[in-house]
Short mmCIF file of N, CA and C and ligand atoms in Angstrom, two decimals:
data_model
loop_
_atom_site.label_atom_id
_atom_site.label_comp_id
_atom_site.label_asym_id
_atom_site.label_seq_id
_atom_site.Cartn_x
_atom_site.Cartn_y
_atom_site.Cartn_z
N MET R 1289 -52.53 -78.60 68.61
CA MET R 1289 -53.06 -79.10 66.89
C MET R 1289 -53.11 -78.05 66.30
N CYS R 1290 -52.85 -78.72 64.96
CA CYS R 1290 -52.84 -77.83 63.86
C CYS R 1290 -54.27 -77.55 63.07
N ILE R 1291 -54.35 -76.48 62.37
CA ILE R 1291 -55.42 -76.06 61.55
C ILE R 1291 -56.35 -77.25 61.15
N PHE R 1292 -55.67 -77.83 60.14
CA PHE R 1292 -56.08 -78.69 59.53
C PHE R 1292 -56.08 -80.19 60.11
N CYS R 1293 -55.53 -80.33 61.46
CA CYS R 1293 -55.91 -81.28 62.17
C CYS R 1293 -57.53 -80.99 62.84
N LYS R 1294 -57.61 -79.69 63.16
CA LYS R 1294 -59.09 -79.33 63.78
C LYS R 1294 -59.90 -79.21 62.78
N ILE R 1295 -59.59 -79.17 61.35
CA ILE R 1295 -60.80 -79.06 60.28
C ILE R 1295 -61.09 -80.93 60.13
N ILE R 1296 -59.86 -81.64 60.36
CA ILE R 1296 -60.45 -82.94 60.59
C ILE R 1296 -61.19 -83.51 61.43
N GLU R 1297 -61.25 -82.94 62.69
CA GLU R 1297 -61.93 -83.59 63.87
C GLU R 1297 -63.19 -82.87 63.89
N GLY R 1298 -63.46 -81.81 63.03
CA GLY R 1298 -64.62 -81.16 62.63
C GLY R 1298 -64.76 -79.58 63.48
N SER R 1299 -63.63 -79.47 64.60
CA SER R 1299 -63.82 -78.13 65.43
C SER R 1299 -63.39 -77.11 64.16
N ILE R 1300 -63.33 -77.20 63.34
CA ILE R 1300 -63.07 -75.86 62.35
C ILE R 1300 -63.72 -76.28 61.16
N PRO R 1301 -64.79 -75.64 60.68
CA PRO R 1301 -65.45 -76.19 59.60
C PRO R 1301 -64.54 -75.95 58.10
N CYS R 1302 -65.05 -76.83 57.47
CA CYS R 1302 -64.69 -76.49 55.95
C CYS R 1302 -65.39 -76.61 54.61
N GLN R 1303 -65.21 -76.51 53.64
CA GLN R 1303 -66.27 -76.47 52.60
C GLN R 1303 -65.74 -78.17 51.66
N LYS R 1304 -66.22 -79.41 52.26
CA LYS R 1304 -65.46 -80.52 52.16
C LYS R 1304 -66.01 -80.89 50.96
N LEU R 1305 -65.02 -81.23 49.96
CA LEU R 1305 -65.17 -82.05 48.73
C LEU R 1305 -65.41 -83.60 48.61
N TYR R 1306 -64.36 -83.75 49.48
CA TYR R 1306 -64.33 -85.68 49.20
C TYR R 1306 -63.78 -85.81 50.78
N GLU R 1307 -63.65 -86.95 51.17
CA GLU R 1307 -63.10 -87.52 52.43
C GLU R 1307 -63.24 -88.89 52.39
N ASP R 1308 -62.12 -90.02 52.48
CA ASP R 1308 -62.44 -91.21 52.67
C ASP R 1308 -61.43 -91.45 53.85
N GLU R 1309 -60.88 -92.46 54.55
CA GLU R 1309 -60.64 -93.36 55.48
C GLU R 1309 -59.34 -92.40 55.69
N GLU R 1310 -58.76 -92.14 54.87
CA GLU R 1310 -57.19 -91.82 54.83
C GLU R 1310 -57.16 -90.24 54.07
N VAL R 1311 -58.05 -89.62 53.70
CA VAL R 1311 -58.24 -88.34 52.46
C VAL R 1311 -59.52 -87.21 53.06
N LEU R 1312 -58.68 -86.07 53.15
CA LEU R 1312 -59.96 -85.13 53.20
C LEU R 1312 -59.78 -83.91 52.08
N ALA R 1313 -60.62 -83.37 51.03
CA ALA R 1313 -60.12 -82.58 50.20
C ALA R 1313 -61.54 -81.32 50.79
N PHE R 1314 -60.81 -80.19 50.56
CA PHE R 1314 -61.79 -79.05 51.10
C PHE R 1314 -61.21 -77.50 50.21
N HIS R 1315 -62.24 -76.83 49.84
CA HIS R 1315 -62.20 -75.50 49.07
C HIS R 1315 -61.39 -74.85 50.08
N ASP R 1316 -60.21 -73.92 49.36
CA ASP R 1316 -59.37 -73.30 50.05
C ASP R 1316 -60.07 -72.10 50.71
N VAL R 1317 -59.49 -71.90 51.74
CA VAL R 1317 -60.48 -70.74 52.38
C VAL R 1317 -60.36 -68.85 51.78
N SER R 1318 -58.76 -69.22 51.08
CA SER R 1318 -58.53 -67.80 50.32
C SER R 1318 -58.04 -68.19 48.75
N PRO R 1319 -59.33 -68.52 47.81
CA PRO R 1319 -58.74 -69.08 46.67
C PRO R 1319 -58.25 -67.95 45.61
N GLN R 1320 -57.07 -68.66 44.99
CA GLN R 1320 -56.19 -67.85 44.51
C GLN R 1320 -56.89 -68.13 43.06
N GLY R 1321 -57.98 -68.69 42.56
CA GLY R 1321 -58.62 -69.09 41.25
C GLY R 1321 -59.87 -69.57 41.44
N PRO R 1322 -60.73 -69.67 40.45
CA PRO R 1322 -61.91 -69.93 40.43
C PRO R 1322 -62.20 -71.74 41.00
N VAL R 1323 -61.04 -72.26 40.81
CA VAL R 1323 -60.79 -73.75 41.50
C VAL R 1323 -59.50 -73.50 42.03
N HIS R 1324 -59.94 -73.59 44.08
CA HIS R 1324 -58.52 -73.64 44.52
C HIS R 1324 -59.04 -74.71 45.56
N PHE R 1325 -58.59 -75.74 45.67
CA PHE R 1325 -58.74 -76.86 46.77
C PHE R 1325 -57.90 -77.52 47.33
N LEU R 1326 -57.62 -78.32 48.62
CA LEU R 1326 -56.31 -78.64 49.08
C LEU R 1326 -56.86 -80.07 49.37
N VAL R 1327 -55.88 -80.78 49.47
CA VAL R 1327 -56.09 -82.22 49.67
C VAL R 1327 -55.14 -83.08 50.73
N ILE R 1328 -55.60 -83.26 51.93
CA ILE R 1328 -54.57 -83.59 52.93
C ILE R 1328 -54.70 -84.95 53.17
N PRO R 1329 -53.60 -85.46 54.05
CA PRO R 1329 -54.36 -86.43 54.63
C PRO R 1329 -54.75 -86.24 56.24
N LYS R 1330 -55.15 -87.65 56.37
CA LYS R 1330 -55.71 -87.35 57.54
C LYS R 1330 -55.15 -87.63 58.76
N ARG R 1331 -53.77 -88.48 58.70
CA ARG R 1331 -52.99 -88.22 59.35
C ARG R 1331 -51.78 -87.36 59.33
N HIS R 1332 -51.32 -86.98 61.04
CA HIS R 1332 -50.55 -85.37 60.73
C HIS R 1332 -49.35 -85.47 60.08
N ILE R 1333 -48.83 -85.19 59.21
CA ILE R 1333 -47.52 -85.75 58.43
C ILE R 1333 -47.33 -83.84 57.99
N PRO R 1334 -46.48 -83.23 58.44
CA PRO R 1334 -46.16 -81.93 58.71
C PRO R 1334 -45.49 -81.76 57.15
N HIS R 1335 -44.60 -82.37 56.83
CA HIS R 1335 -44.16 -81.82 55.28
C HIS R 1335 -44.11 -83.13 54.34
N ILE R 1336 -44.02 -82.63 52.73
CA ILE R 1336 -43.98 -84.12 52.19
C ILE R 1336 -42.64 -84.71 52.54
N LEU R 1337 -41.70 -84.10 52.83
CA LEU R 1337 -40.24 -84.87 53.42
C LEU R 1337 -40.54 -86.37 54.12
N GLU R 1338 -41.64 -85.92 55.34
CA GLU R 1338 -41.72 -86.99 55.87
C GLU R 1338 -42.94 -88.26 55.17
N ALA R 1339 -43.67 -87.70 54.26
CA ALA R 1339 -44.22 -88.82 53.52
C ALA R 1339 -44.20 -90.05 52.65
N GLU R 1340 -45.09 -90.89 53.25
CA GLU R 1340 -44.51 -92.55 52.46
C GLU R 1340 -45.18 -92.63 51.18
N GLN R 1341 -45.03 -93.82 50.31
CA GLN R 1341 -45.09 -93.50 48.97
C GLN R 1341 -46.65 -93.80 48.79
N ASP R 1342 -47.62 -94.69 49.97
CA ASP R 1342 -48.74 -94.66 49.92
C ASP R 1342 -49.64 -93.51 49.75
N ILE R 1343 -49.35 -92.60 50.80
CA ILE R 1343 -50.04 -91.56 51.02
C ILE R 1343 -49.89 -90.39 49.78
N LEU R 1344 -48.75 -90.14 49.60
CA LEU R 1344 -48.59 -89.62 48.09
C LEU R 1344 -48.91 -89.92 47.07
N GLY R 1345 -49.08 -91.13 46.79
CA GLY R 1345 -49.99 -91.47 45.86
C GLY R 1345 -51.46 -91.35 46.08
N ASN R 1346 -51.73 -91.67 46.89
CA ASN R 1346 -53.52 -91.20 47.48
C ASN R 1346 -53.80 -90.11 47.12
N LEU R 1347 -52.97 -89.13 47.76
CA LEU R 1347 -53.37 -87.64 47.47
C LEU R 1347 -53.18 -87.28 46.42
N LEU R 1348 -52.29 -87.28 45.47
CA LEU R 1348 -52.19 -87.16 44.21
C LEU R 1348 -53.40 -87.58 43.23
N PHE R 1349 -53.73 -88.83 43.47
CA PHE R 1349 -54.54 -89.24 42.86
C PHE R 1349 -55.93 -88.70 43.04
N ARG R 1350 -56.18 -88.49 44.15
CA ARG R 1350 -57.44 -87.58 44.88
C ARG R 1350 -57.52 -86.62 44.03
N ALA R 1351 -56.69 -85.75 43.85
CA ALA R 1351 -56.11 -84.19 43.66
C ALA R 1351 -56.72 -84.21 42.12
N GLN R 1352 -56.21 -85.53 41.53
CA GLN R 1352 -56.61 -85.75 40.27
C GLN R 1352 -58.28 -85.74 39.57
N LYS R 1353 -58.51 -86.63 40.58
CA LYS R 1353 -59.98 -87.07 40.22
C LYS R 1353 -61.11 -85.66 40.90
N ILE R 1354 -60.61 -85.27 41.57
CA ILE R 1354 -61.32 -83.82 41.82
C ILE R 1354 -61.37 -82.82 41.02
N ALA R 1355 -59.97 -82.61 40.68
CA ALA R 1355 -59.78 -81.65 39.59
C ALA R 1355 -60.72 -81.67 38.31
N GLY R 1356 -60.62 -83.06 37.93
CA GLY R 1356 -61.62 -83.44 36.70
C GLY R 1356 -62.80 -82.97 37.06
N ALA R 1357 -63.34 -83.51 38.13
CA ALA R 1357 -64.80 -83.33 38.83
C ALA R 1357 -65.20 -81.66 38.43
N LEU R 1358 -64.16 -81.08 38.65
CA LEU R 1358 -64.46 -79.77 38.88
C LEU R 1358 -64.24 -78.43 37.98
N GLY R 1359 -63.79 -79.52 36.84
CA GLY R 1359 -64.07 -79.20 35.45
C GLY R 1359 -62.64 -78.50 34.84
N CYS R 1360 -61.75 -79.01 35.65
CA CYS R 1360 -60.14 -78.67 34.82
C CYS R 1360 -59.67 -79.64 34.19
N ALA R 1361 -60.22 -80.50 33.48
CA ALA R 1361 -59.68 -81.62 32.65
C ALA R 1361 -59.52 -81.09 31.67
N GLU R 1362 -60.34 -80.27 30.87
CA GLU R 1362 -59.82 -79.82 29.36
C GLU R 1362 -58.75 -79.03 29.37
N LYS R 1363 -58.80 -77.82 30.41
CA LYS R 1363 -57.86 -76.72 30.01
C LYS R 1363 -56.28 -76.86 31.52
N GLY R 1364 -57.22 -77.80 32.27
CA GLY R 1364 -55.76 -78.14 33.39
C GLY R 1364 -55.68 -77.29 34.61
N ALA R 1365 -54.63 -77.42 35.38
CA ALA R 1365 -54.37 -76.74 36.37
C ALA R 1365 -53.28 -76.80 37.10
N ARG R 1366 -52.91 -76.32 37.80
CA ARG R 1366 -51.51 -76.31 39.18
C ARG R 1366 -51.77 -77.16 39.84
N PHE R 1367 -50.89 -77.80 40.42
CA PHE R 1367 -50.85 -78.74 41.30
C PHE R 1367 -49.48 -78.54 42.06
N VAL R 1368 -49.83 -78.51 43.26
CA VAL R 1368 -48.55 -77.29 44.23
C VAL R 1368 -48.15 -78.31 45.27
N ILE R 1369 -47.30 -78.50 45.92
CA ILE R 1369 -47.12 -78.81 47.35
C ILE R 1369 -46.07 -77.58 47.98
N ASN R 1370 -46.02 -77.00 48.81
CA ASN R 1370 -45.20 -76.02 49.42
C ASN R 1370 -44.39 -76.74 50.38
N CYS R 1371 -43.51 -76.82 50.42
CA CYS R 1371 -42.55 -77.48 51.64
C CYS R 1371 -41.69 -76.59 52.35
N LYS R 1372 -41.78 -76.21 53.56
CA LYS R 1372 -41.18 -75.29 54.73
C LYS R 1372 -41.11 -73.82 54.03
N ALA R 1373 -39.83 -73.31 55.19
CA ALA R 1373 -40.12 -71.97 54.61
C ALA R 1373 -39.65 -71.64 53.40
N ASP R 1374 -38.80 -72.21 52.67
CA ASP R 1374 -38.32 -71.50 51.11
C ASP R 1374 -39.59 -72.19 50.35
N GLY R 1375 -40.50 -73.20 50.31
CA GLY R 1375 -41.32 -73.03 49.75
C GLY R 1375 -42.35 -72.59 50.16
N GLY R 1376 -42.47 -71.68 50.94
CA GLY R 1376 -43.78 -70.99 51.30
C GLY R 1376 -45.00 -71.58 51.71
N GLN R 1377 -44.14 -73.00 52.68
CA GLN R 1377 -45.64 -73.61 53.06
C GLN R 1377 -46.00 -72.82 54.50
N THR R 1378 -47.24 -72.53 54.82
CA THR R 1378 -47.80 -71.91 56.01
C THR R 1378 -48.27 -72.68 57.04
N VAL R 1379 -48.99 -74.29 56.51
CA VAL R 1379 -49.66 -74.57 57.67
C VAL R 1379 -48.75 -75.96 57.57
N ASP R 1380 -48.23 -76.37 58.39
CA ASP R 1380 -47.32 -77.31 58.82
C ASP R 1380 -48.12 -78.58 58.92
N HIS R 1381 -49.06 -79.00 57.40
CA HIS R 1381 -49.69 -80.32 57.81
C HIS R 1381 -49.72 -80.64 56.03
N LEU R 1382 -49.24 -81.68 55.80
CA LEU R 1382 -48.83 -81.67 54.15
C LEU R 1382 -50.19 -81.29 53.66
N HIS R 1383 -50.29 -80.79 52.18
CA HIS R 1383 -51.33 -80.96 51.62
C HIS R 1383 -50.77 -80.42 49.80
N ILE R 1384 -51.75 -80.73 49.37
CA ILE R 1384 -51.59 -80.65 47.54
C ILE R 1384 -52.53 -79.55 47.48
N HIS R 1385 -52.10 -78.49 46.83
CA HIS R 1385 -52.77 -77.34 46.59
C HIS R 1385 -53.52 -77.18 44.70
N VAL R 1386 -54.53 -77.68 44.23
CA VAL R 1386 -54.92 -77.43 42.80
C VAL R 1386 -55.59 -76.29 42.85
N ILE R 1387 -55.08 -75.36 41.79
CA ILE R 1387 -55.43 -74.10 41.58
C ILE R 1387 -55.92 -74.11 39.99
N GLY R 1388 -56.92 -73.81 39.55
CA GLY R 1388 -57.50 -74.14 38.34
C GLY R 1388 -58.48 -73.15 38.03
N GLY R 1389 -58.84 -72.89 36.75
CA GLY R 1389 -59.89 -72.37 36.08
C GLY R 1389 -59.52 -70.79 35.49
N ARG R 1390 -58.17 -70.46 35.66
CA ARG R 1390 -57.38 -69.19 34.58
C ARG R 1390 -56.49 -69.95 34.52
N PRO R 1391 -55.73 -68.73 33.57
CA PRO R 1391 -54.12 -69.55 33.13
C PRO R 1391 -53.35 -68.72 34.34
N LEU R 1392 -52.52 -69.19 34.58
CA LEU R 1392 -51.21 -69.34 35.41
C LEU R 1392 -49.97 -68.90 34.89
N SER R 1393 -49.45 -67.84 35.56
CA SER R 1393 -47.81 -67.49 35.03
C SER R 1393 -46.92 -68.31 35.83
N TRP R 1394 -45.59 -68.84 35.27
CA TRP R 1394 -44.81 -69.26 35.53
C TRP R 1394 -43.46 -68.44 35.54
N PRO R 1395 -42.17 -68.55 35.99
CA PRO R 1395 -42.32 -69.20 37.57
C PRO R 1395 -42.53 -68.75 38.43
N PRO R 1396 -43.32 -69.24 39.68
CA PRO R 1396 -42.88 -68.26 40.85
C PRO R 1396 -41.94 -67.29 41.29
N GLY R 1397 -42.73 -66.19 42.08
CA GLY R 1397 -41.83 -65.68 42.81
C GLY R 1397 -40.81 -65.77 43.68
P1 LIG D 1658 -49.21 -73.13 52.16
O1 LIG D 1658 -49.06 -71.71 52.41
O2 LIG D 1658 -48.77 -74.16 51.01
O3 LIG D 1658 -49.43 -73.50 53.55
O4 LIG D 1658 -51.06 -73.34 51.85
C1 LIG D 1658 -52.34 -73.05 53.19
C2 LIG D 1658 -53.47 -72.93 52.47
O5 LIG D 1658 -54.24 -73.01 53.40
C3 LIG D 1658 -53.55 -71.23 52.13
O6 LIG D 1658 -53.85 -71.29 50.68
C4 LIG D 1658 -54.77 -70.89 52.93
O7 LIG D 1658 -55.34 -70.30 52.33
C5 LIG D 1658 -55.23 -72.27 53.71
N1 LIG D 1658 -56.38 -72.33 54.62
C6 LIG D 1658 -55.53 -71.91 55.73
N2 LIG D 1658 -56.74 -71.97 56.81
C7 LIG D 1658 -57.52 -72.60 55.99
C8 LIG D 1658 -59.13 -73.17 56.52
N3 LIG D 1658 -59.25 -72.78 57.90
N4 LIG D 1658 -60.07 -73.56 55.41
C9 LIG D 1658 -59.47 -73.51 54.13
N5 LIG D 1658 -58.25 -73.56 53.82
C10 LIG D 1658 -57.39 -72.92 54.81
#
């Protein structure tokens, strides 16, 4: 079982921000800014490449709402989905990163 599935089942703790039937959001354990949280599907979907339209919409909508609640509405934030090796994905369970609270550079390395 992957580490995010263990978080979903409760055997690994997380700092939960939001939960419903399909989606879980929690703070990243290694934050890259004052705001850094992850939004994941409860169903194990390894990469964005396998995800269907409805869950992608739900994840992104929830990311938007939580970013606003955490104070990112005025100055914005970075919404990122890493995918497989070239995308820098290290946990093979689809997740949206939201990083905010400081200016971020572009492009990534
Ligand atoms: P990625 O490299 O896009 O696959 O991102 C995986 C993210 O998961 C990283 O930012 C990690 O810091 C984060 N992460 C790994 N384990 C945990 C955990 N137990 N709780 C919260 N975040 C985690």
